[in-house]
Every structure is written in C-alpha cells, then in structure tokens.
XYZ file of C-alpha atoms in Angstrom:
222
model
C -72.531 -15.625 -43.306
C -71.540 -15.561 -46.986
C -70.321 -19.692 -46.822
C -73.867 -20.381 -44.908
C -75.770 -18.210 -47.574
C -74.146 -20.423 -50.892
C -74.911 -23.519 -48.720
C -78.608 -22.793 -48.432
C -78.319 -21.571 -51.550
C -76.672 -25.117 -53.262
C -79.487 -26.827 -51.104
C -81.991 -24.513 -52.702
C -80.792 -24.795 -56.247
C -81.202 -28.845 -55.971
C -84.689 -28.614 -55.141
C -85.208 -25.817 -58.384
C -85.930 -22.736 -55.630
C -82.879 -20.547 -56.533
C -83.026 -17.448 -54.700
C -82.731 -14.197 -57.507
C -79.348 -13.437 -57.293
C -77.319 -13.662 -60.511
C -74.630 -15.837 -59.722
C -77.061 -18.344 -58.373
C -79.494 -18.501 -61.130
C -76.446 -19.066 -63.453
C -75.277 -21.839 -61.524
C -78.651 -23.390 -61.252
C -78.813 -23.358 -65.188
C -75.792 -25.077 -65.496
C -76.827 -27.797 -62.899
C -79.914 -28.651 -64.845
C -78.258 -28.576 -68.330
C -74.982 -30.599 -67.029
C -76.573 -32.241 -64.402
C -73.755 -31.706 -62.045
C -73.105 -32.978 -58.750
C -74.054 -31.658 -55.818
C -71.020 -33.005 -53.888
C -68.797 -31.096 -55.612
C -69.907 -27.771 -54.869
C -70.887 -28.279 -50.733
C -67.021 -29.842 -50.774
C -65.323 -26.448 -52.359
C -67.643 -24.480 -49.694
C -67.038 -26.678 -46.426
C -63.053 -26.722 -47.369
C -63.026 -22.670 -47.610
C -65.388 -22.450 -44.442
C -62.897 -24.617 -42.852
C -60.236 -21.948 -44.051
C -61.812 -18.789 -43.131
C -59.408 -18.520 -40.048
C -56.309 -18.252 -42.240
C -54.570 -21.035 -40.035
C -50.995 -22.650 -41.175
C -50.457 -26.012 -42.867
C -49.310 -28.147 -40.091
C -47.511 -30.030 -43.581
C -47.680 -31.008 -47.072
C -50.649 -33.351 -46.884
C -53.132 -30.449 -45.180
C -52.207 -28.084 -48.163
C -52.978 -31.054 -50.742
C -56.269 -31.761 -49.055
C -57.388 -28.334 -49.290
C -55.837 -28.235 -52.960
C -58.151 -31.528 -53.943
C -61.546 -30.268 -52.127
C -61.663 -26.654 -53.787
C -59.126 -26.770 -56.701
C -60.078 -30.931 -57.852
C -63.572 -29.934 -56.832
C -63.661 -27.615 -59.546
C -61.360 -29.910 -62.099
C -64.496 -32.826 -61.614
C -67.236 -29.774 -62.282
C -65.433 -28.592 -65.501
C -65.712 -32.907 -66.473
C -68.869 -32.726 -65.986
C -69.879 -30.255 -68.111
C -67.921 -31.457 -70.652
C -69.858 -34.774 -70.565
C -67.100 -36.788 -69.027
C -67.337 -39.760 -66.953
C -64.301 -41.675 -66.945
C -62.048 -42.688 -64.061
C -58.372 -42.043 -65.711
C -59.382 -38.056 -66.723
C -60.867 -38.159 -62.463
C -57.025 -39.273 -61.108
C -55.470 -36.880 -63.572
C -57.676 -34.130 -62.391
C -57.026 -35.111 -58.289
C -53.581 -34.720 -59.611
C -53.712 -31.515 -61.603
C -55.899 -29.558 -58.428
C -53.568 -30.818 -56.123
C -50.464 -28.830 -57.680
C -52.830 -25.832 -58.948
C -52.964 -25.594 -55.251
C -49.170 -26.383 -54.482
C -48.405 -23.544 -57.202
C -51.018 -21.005 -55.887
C -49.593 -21.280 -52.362
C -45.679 -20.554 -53.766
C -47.064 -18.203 -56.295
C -48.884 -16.101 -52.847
C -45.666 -16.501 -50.493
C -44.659 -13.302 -51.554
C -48.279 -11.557 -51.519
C -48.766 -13.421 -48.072
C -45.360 -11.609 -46.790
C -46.150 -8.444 -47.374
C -49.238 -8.804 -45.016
C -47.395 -10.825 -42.220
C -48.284 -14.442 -43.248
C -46.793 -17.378 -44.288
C -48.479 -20.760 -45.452
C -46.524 -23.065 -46.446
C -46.353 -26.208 -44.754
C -44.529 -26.286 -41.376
C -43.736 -29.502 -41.606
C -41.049 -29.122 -44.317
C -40.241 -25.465 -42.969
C -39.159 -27.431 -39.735
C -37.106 -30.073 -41.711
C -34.867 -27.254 -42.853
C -34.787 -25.418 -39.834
C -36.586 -22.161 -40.935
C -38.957 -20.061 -39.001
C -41.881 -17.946 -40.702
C -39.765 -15.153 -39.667
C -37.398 -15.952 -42.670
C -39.842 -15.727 -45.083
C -41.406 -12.359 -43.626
C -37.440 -10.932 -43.821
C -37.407 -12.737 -47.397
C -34.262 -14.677 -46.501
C -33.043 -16.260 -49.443
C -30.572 -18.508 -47.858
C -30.129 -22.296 -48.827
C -32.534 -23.529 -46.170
C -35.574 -21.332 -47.579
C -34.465 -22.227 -50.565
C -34.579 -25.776 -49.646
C -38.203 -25.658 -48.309
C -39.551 -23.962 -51.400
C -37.220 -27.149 -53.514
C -39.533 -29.877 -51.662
C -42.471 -27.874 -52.002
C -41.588 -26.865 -56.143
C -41.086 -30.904 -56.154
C -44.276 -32.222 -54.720
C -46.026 -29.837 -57.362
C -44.198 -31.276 -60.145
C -45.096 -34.688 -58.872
C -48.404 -34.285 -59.597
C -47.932 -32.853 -63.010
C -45.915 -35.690 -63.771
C -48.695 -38.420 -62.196
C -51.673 -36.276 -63.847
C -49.518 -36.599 -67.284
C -49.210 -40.812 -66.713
C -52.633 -41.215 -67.488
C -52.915 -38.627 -70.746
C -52.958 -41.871 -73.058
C -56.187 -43.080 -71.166
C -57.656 -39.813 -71.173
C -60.685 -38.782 -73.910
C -59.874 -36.154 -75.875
C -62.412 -34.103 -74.869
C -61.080 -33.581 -71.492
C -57.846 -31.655 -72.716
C -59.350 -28.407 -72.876
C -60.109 -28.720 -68.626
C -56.619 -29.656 -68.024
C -54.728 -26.756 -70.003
C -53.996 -25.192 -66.821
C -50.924 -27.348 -66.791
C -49.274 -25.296 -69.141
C -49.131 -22.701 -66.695
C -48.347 -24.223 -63.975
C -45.166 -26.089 -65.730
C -43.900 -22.524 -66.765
C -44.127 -21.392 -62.945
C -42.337 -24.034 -61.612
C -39.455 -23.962 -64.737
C -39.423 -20.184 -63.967
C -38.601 -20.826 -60.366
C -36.142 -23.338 -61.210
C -34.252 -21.086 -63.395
C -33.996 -18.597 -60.494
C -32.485 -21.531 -57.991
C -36.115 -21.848 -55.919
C -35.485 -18.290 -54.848
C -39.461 -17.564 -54.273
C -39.198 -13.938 -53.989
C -36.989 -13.277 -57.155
C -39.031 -10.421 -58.707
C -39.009 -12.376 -62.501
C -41.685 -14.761 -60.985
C -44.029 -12.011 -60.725
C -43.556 -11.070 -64.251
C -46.070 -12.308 -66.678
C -44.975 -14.557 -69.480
C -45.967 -12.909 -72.964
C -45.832 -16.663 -74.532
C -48.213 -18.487 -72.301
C -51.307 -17.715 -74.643
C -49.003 -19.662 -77.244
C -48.073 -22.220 -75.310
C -51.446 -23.018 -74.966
C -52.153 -22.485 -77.870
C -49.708 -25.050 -79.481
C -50.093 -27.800 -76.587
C -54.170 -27.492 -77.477
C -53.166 -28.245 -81.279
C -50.853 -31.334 -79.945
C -54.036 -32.590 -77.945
C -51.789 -32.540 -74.962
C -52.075 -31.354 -71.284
C-alpha cells in the first residue's frame, strides 16, 4: 500500500495535484524548481516494490541492479539538482550507486544475521562452498572470508571505474559524489581485519570521516 500510495503520488505531483502530506509537497517543490525527472523516482519505487519480499540475490549482478535503480537513481536526482547534465559525472554515478549498494549489503550482513537472513549473492557463496548457515553461525573461516573478498572487490571496482572519469567530471558534481569517502574507509577497514565481516571494529564509527571529507572536498576530489 505505501509503494502504490508514492506511485500515485509521483503521478500526481507531475500533473501539480500533490496530495497534503509533507514529504510530498516537498518533493513536488523540488521537481518544479530542479525540474527533475520523473523516471528516476518511479525506478527507486518499482526496484523496492520488487524487494518487499526480502528474497536472496541469486548473484552479483541482481544486487548491482538493485544498487543502480534505488542507490544510482538517487546519485542522477542529486545531478539534477545541482544543474548537471553531462554523461561522464552519469557513468561515475552508475558506478558510485552500484558499490553504495555493494557496501550497504556487507555493512547489513551482520544486522541481517541477527534476524535470520543473509543477502549476499548466492552465486559467489556457492563458488566457495558456503551455506547461509555459515553466516547465521558467523563462521569466519577462509571460505566466508573468501565470499566477502569477491564481494569487498566488486565494490572497489566501481570506486575505482567511478574515479576514471573524475578528470571529465564538472566540478560542481563533487559535492554528490563525497559518499566515496566513506565507502573507501569501509572497505580499507575490512581489509585491515582480513574480510572478516563480523569483526566488531567495522561497526565502530570512524571519528575522522567528517575530516576526510572535509579535506577530499578542499582537493576537489571524490
């Protein structure tokens, strides 16, 4: 009911009838002042719609789709508003969603555990022969380890791909991607603990990330 109600309600705001709810008359400001595309939006709803039922990644590619239709979605929005049209900052931001989402999946393994689920992609669970009983044990043998390796790697993939294009990239797109910055410190984090996903420093916050930010904003980098 809720994903039907914002999809009447995107229609809606198109046609300048937003229904008086706060959230919705927000969002149909922006629209009219950015101009943003409709697309966008209907794409983050139908892809979390399509989620609703909590099923598994059959592999790697079904996680990145669902990464590029909500976390992308959002990435092209945030363009948008910044009065960006160009086609190098749209492949790094395909890029940059598809690891927020690669990240955010890791990140939740442990969250996910605790209420008897697992996520990650079977596909590369099945290479290394584990079962979604190892992660509900938290097994931190090789093989897990493995599996969290290939998925840590894809991730860093497209940070490295998104970062290709950063000398074609206005300036005025930097501030969208910053988002990097965290994500690099997750995956160095979970490096440093040898792809161990449930070592209990990767839920620790990192006091120096509003510096890091900081200082990669002042080097106009992402």
């Amino acid at each position: 009911m809720r994903m039907q109600f914002w999809k009447t309600t995107v229609e809606d705001l198109y046609q300048d009838n937003p229904p008086h709810q706060p959230v919705a008359l927000e969002l149909w400001k922006a629209i009219k002042r950015h101009n943003l595309t409709k697309r966008w939006l209907l794409r983050i709803i139908d892809e979390r719609e399509k989620n609703l039922d909590d099923k598994v990644y059959r592999n790697i590619q079904e996680l990145e789709t669902y990464a590029e239709n909500t976390q992308s979605s959002l990435l092209y929005l945030t363009l948008e508003i910044l009065g960006i049209k160009d086609l190098h900052a749209d492949h790094a931001a395909s890029h940059i969603g598809k690891a927020q989402g690669i990240v955010t999946c890791l990140r939740a393994t442990p969250y996910h555990g605790s209420r008897r689920k697992v996520f990650l992609p079977m596909d590369i669970c099945m290479l290394h022969g584990v079962s979604q009983e190892d992660f509900l044990r938290k097994n931190q043998g090789k093989n897990v380890r493995d599996v969290v390796y290939d998925i840590a790697s894809q991730a860093h993939l497209h940070l490295k791909h998104a970062r290709s294009f950063h000398k074609n990239v206005p300036l005025k797109a930097f501030p969208a991607f910053l988002q990097t910055v965290a994500l690099e410190d997750y995956l160095k984090k979970i490096q440093r603990v040898d792809f161990n996903i449930f070592h209990p420093t990767l839920q620790q916050k990192n006091t120096l990330l509003p510096l890091s930010l900081y200082i990669q904003s002042w080097r106009k980098r992402y």
